């Protein structure tokens, strides 16, 4: 999805890190409690150090919603997260994304046109009233609205199983987008196997499937993935185990199923943080998630060995777009009363997206502001 970020003035691109720090500090002091800076765990150090709250996407959106004192919310994350924050915050609050090009490659793998075409194609061969559409939190507001309008719900990586149980109590099948891996891993966790699942490729007629496949499948998994988590491989796990025979492998459920099968623990971003914190001194942990978070956990826990399973650096390149210059630029603009890069979800989309989010929240054990979700 094309989002155009205007080039920054030279003042920011030519500034030293010390100057940027000074300007950010001054802007935060000027804006005071009117400002809330939110930082996703995958943000780089020069950005995350300015965050008033850290967390995963849903936790940060709820944090914004629970803080109605702040009128300007600067979301250091990616586009779908800023949209969710806008949906969940009040009319007096404005959400700013420091770089409009900070999208999510996974969220961009399913757009509304493709999903609507998919739904129409499914309606030609089966009863769509028996299909429950579920979208991962990591999707555009338009897709959250689509599932809201079609009887479905949003899920996160920590509650995907509860949401899919709910969906299959309401229908015969689930259309799950945009991450095939989270859908597949959750389906296996629920006791289904590959024969119950089909991958829907939006580039092909009827998703590249036969009518029989659509009828037989319980899970129609959108052909999307996270470019960060899909990098982790069986070879990475084997290499880690060979080097650290007593080590523990912890991965995110956006990893491929064969990697998840080999892991000792599988959990959301917040769960991974908890497990690392709870590990005893001397523990050796091989982690399958974004590198900035892994490096931060290693720094924060010098008594443990925390390493990435992938020896090659694997940052989230879109999260990485948020940097000191962009943060300083949007904060200084706010001190002048200018709002740059505001993310606004239109009323109709927000209304249906809220329905889909609310269905998730209404489930027992649903995430709260202090929840553990990706
Ligand atoms: S880590 Fe993956 S899912 Fe998360 S924002 Fe980056 S590309 Fe999207």
Tab-separated table of N, CA and C in Angstrom, residues 228-286:
chain	number	residue	atom	x	y	z
A	228	UNK	N	9.174	-10.732	9.046
A	228	UNK	CA	10.156	-10.892	10.129
A	228	UNK	C	10.078	-12.316	10.692
A	229	UNK	N	8.892	-12.737	11.077
A	229	UNK	CA	8.768	-14.033	11.765
A	229	UNK	C	8.865	-15.224	10.818
A	230	UNK	N	8.521	-15.019	9.552
A	230	UNK	CA	8.615	-16.148	8.617
A	230	UNK	C	10.077	-16.505	8.310
A	231	UNK	N	10.989	-15.604	8.647
A	231	UNK	CA	12.409	-15.882	8.394
A	231	UNK	C	12.947	-17.024	9.254
A	232	UNK	N	12.380	-17.225	10.416
A	232	UNK	CA	12.933	-18.243	11.318
A	232	UNK	C	12.656	-19.634	10.744
A	233	UNK	N	13.682	-20.468	10.786
A	233	UNK	CA	13.580	-21.764	10.103
A	233	UNK	C	13.939	-22.913	11.051
A	234	UNK	N	13.641	-24.109	10.585
A	234	UNK	CA	14.017	-25.322	11.318
A	234	UNK	C	15.531	-25.342	11.520
A	235	UNK	N	16.275	-24.924	10.495
A	235	UNK	CA	17.745	-24.929	10.588
A	235	UNK	C	18.215	-24.010	11.723
A	236	UNK	N	17.539	-22.865	11.887
A	236	UNK	CA	17.916	-21.958	12.976
A	236	UNK	C	17.736	-22.647	14.330
A	237	UNK	N	16.616	-23.338	14.494
A	237	UNK	CA	16.345	-24.005	15.776
A	237	UNK	C	17.384	-25.103	15.997
A	238	UNK	N	17.661	-25.872	14.956
A	238	UNK	CA	18.637	-26.968	15.101
A	238	UNK	C	20.026	-26.423	15.440
A	239	UNK	N	20.408	-25.324	14.795
A	239	UNK	CA	21.732	-24.738	15.062
A	239	UNK	C	21.811	-24.240	16.502
A	240	UNK	N	20.737	-23.619	16.971
A	240	UNK	CA	20.723	-23.125	18.366
A	240	UNK	C	20.852	-24.297	19.331
A	241	UNK	N	20.090	-25.374	19.067
A	241	UNK	CA	20.114	-26.521	19.987
A	241	UNK	C	21.482	-27.194	19.976
A	242	UNK	N	22.134	-27.220	18.798
A	242	UNK	CA	23.460	-27.840	18.716
A	242	UNK	C	24.462	-27.024	19.534
A	243	UNK	N	24.325	-25.698	19.498
A	243	UNK	CA	25.273	-24.837	20.211
A	243	UNK	C	24.949	-24.737	21.702
A	244	UNK	N	23.652	-24.821	22.028
A	244	UNK	CA	23.220	-24.664	23.432
A	244	UNK	C	22.303	-25.833	23.794
A	245	UNK	N	22.880	-27.002	24.086
A	245	UNK	CA	22.050	-28.203	24.318
A	245	UNK	C	21.009	-28.023	25.424
A	246	UNK	N	21.289	-27.203	26.429
A	246	UNK	CA	20.297	-27.014	27.492
A	246	UNK	C	19.417	-25.797	27.279
A	247	UNK	N	19.556	-25.159	26.144
A	247	UNK	CA	18.842	-23.899	25.908
A	247	UNK	C	17.365	-24.107	25.610
A	248	UNK	N	16.641	-23.010	25.707
A	248	UNK	CA	15.195	-23.062	25.482
A	248	UNK	C	14.855	-22.210	24.255
A	249	UNK	N	13.962	-22.746	23.432
A	249	UNK	CA	13.561	-22.031	22.210
A	249	UNK	C	12.164	-21.439	22.418
A	250	UNK	N	12.080	-20.127	22.230
A	250	UNK	CA	10.807	-19.404	22.420
A	250	UNK	C	10.503	-18.650	21.137
A	251	UNK	N	9.340	-18.891	20.547
A	251	UNK	CA	9.024	-18.226	19.277
A	251	UNK	C	7.615	-17.632	19.313
A	252	UNK	N	7.407	-16.738	18.376
A	252	UNK	CA	6.116	-16.068	18.197
A	252	UNK	C	5.246	-16.936	17.268
A	253	UNK	N	3.917	-16.946	17.482
A	253	UNK	CA	3.065	-17.790	16.629
A	253	UNK	C	2.909	-17.299	15.190
A	254	UNK	N	3.551	-16.193	14.827
A	254	UNK	CA	3.593	-15.818	13.410
A	254	UNK	C	4.688	-16.588	12.678
A	255	UNK	N	5.462	-17.402	13.410
A	255	UNK	CA	6.483	-18.232	12.756
A	255	UNK	C	5.792	-19.409	12.060
A	256	UNK	N	6.513	-19.997	11.096
A	256	UNK	CA	5.961	-21.134	10.351
A	256	UNK	C	5.710	-22.321	11.283
A	257	UNK	N	4.752	-23.169	10.904
A	257	UNK	CA	4.342	-24.247	11.802
A	257	UNK	C	5.481	-25.209	12.141
A	258	UNK	N	6.346	-25.492	11.171
A	258	UNK	CA	7.437	-26.441	11.463
A	258	UNK	C	8.397	-25.880	12.515
A	259	UNK	N	8.505	-24.570	12.597
A	259	UNK	CA	9.353	-23.937	13.624
A	259	UNK	C	8.630	-23.979	14.973
A	260	UNK	N	7.361	-23.666	14.933
A	260	UNK	CA	6.542	-23.689	16.160
A	260	UNK	C	6.554	-25.089	16.781
A	261	UNK	N	6.482	-26.107	15.914
A	261	UNK	CA	6.481	-27.485	16.418
A	261	UNK	C	7.752	-27.816	17.201
A	262	UNK	N	8.870	-27.208	16.796
A	262	UNK	CA	10.148	-27.512	17.443
A	262	UNK	C	10.411	-26.669	18.680
A	263	UNK	N	9.621	-25.618	18.864
A	263	UNK	CA	9.889	-24.679	19.960
A	263	UNK	C	9.454	-25.257	21.305
A	264	UNK	N	10.087	-24.768	22.367
A	264	UNK	CA	9.661	-25.151	23.720
A	264	UNK	C	8.458	-24.333	24.161
A	265	UNK	N	8.431	-23.075	23.722
A	265	UNK	CA	7.302	-22.202	24.080
A	265	UNK	C	6.935	-21.344	22.880
A	266	UNK	N	5.641	-21.082	22.763
A	266	UNK	CA	5.133	-20.247	21.670
A	266	UNK	C	4.209	-19.209	22.290
A	267	UNK	N	4.482	-17.947	22.027
A	267	UNK	CA	3.613	-16.941	22.634
A	267	UNK	C	3.771	-15.570	22.017
A	268	UNK	N	2.860	-14.698	22.404
A	268	UNK	CA	2.826	-13.333	21.872
A	268	UNK	C	4.026	-12.536	22.383
A	269	UNK	N	4.169	-11.354	21.854
A	269	UNK	CA	5.267	-10.472	22.232
A	269	UNK	C	5.353	-10.295	23.752
A	270	UNK	N	4.211	-10.012	24.359
A	270	UNK	CA	4.221	-9.784	25.811
A	270	UNK	C	4.526	-11.067	26.580
A	271	UNK	N	4.032	-12.193	26.089
A	271	UNK	CA	4.328	-13.477	26.750
A	271	UNK	C	5.813	-13.774	26.689
A	272	UNK	N	6.414	-13.501	25.525
A	272	UNK	CA	7.856	-13.747	25.375
A	272	UNK	C	8.625	-12.914	26.408
A	273	UNK	N	8.238	-11.656	26.537
A	273	UNK	CA	8.893	-10.790	27.530
A	273	UNK	C	8.759	-11.378	28.935
A	274	UNK	N	7.564	-11.841	29.250
A	274	UNK	CA	7.327	-12.412	30.586
A	274	UNK	C	8.195	-13.639	30.826
A	275	UNK	N	8.255	-14.506	29.808
A	275	UNK	CA	9.037	-15.742	29.981
A	275	UNK	C	10.522	-15.429	30.168
A	276	UNK	N	11.011	-14.465	29.420
A	276	UNK	CA	12.432	-14.112	29.556
A	276	UNK	C	12.673	-13.536	30.950
A	277	UNK	N	11.771	-12.680	31.396
A	277	UNK	CA	11.927	-12.092	32.738
A	277	UNK	C	11.898	-13.170	33.820
A	278	UNK	N	11.045	-14.171	33.614
A	278	UNK	CA	10.875	-15.203	34.650
A	278	UNK	C	11.951	-16.288	34.594
A	279	UNK	N	12.729	-16.339	33.541
A	279	UNK	CA	13.750	-17.390	33.413
A	279	UNK	C	14.807	-17.213	34.507
A	280	UNK	N	15.350	-18.305	35.029
A	280	UNK	CA	16.335	-18.178	36.110
A	280	UNK	C	17.674	-17.645	35.590
A	281	UNK	N	18.476	-17.045	36.487
A	281	UNK	CA	19.816	-16.602	36.071
A	281	UNK	C	20.576	-17.773	35.444
A	282	UNK	N	21.312	-17.497	34.394
A	282	UNK	CA	22.073	-18.550	33.717
A	282	UNK	C	21.310	-19.202	32.572
A	283	UNK	N	20.013	-18.906	32.456
A	283	UNK	CA	19.206	-19.513	31.385
A	283	UNK	C	19.741	-19.084	30.013
A	284	UNK	N	19.621	-19.989	29.062
A	284	UNK	CA	20.034	-19.685	27.684
A	284	UNK	C	18.783	-19.763	26.820
A	285	UNK	N	18.423	-18.641	26.203
A	285	UNK	CA	17.144	-18.553	25.506
A	285	UNK	C	17.362	-18.138	24.060
A	286	UNK	N	16.861	-18.945	23.149
A	286	UNK	CA	16.910	-18.627	21.714
A	286	UNK	C	15.538	-18.114	21.312
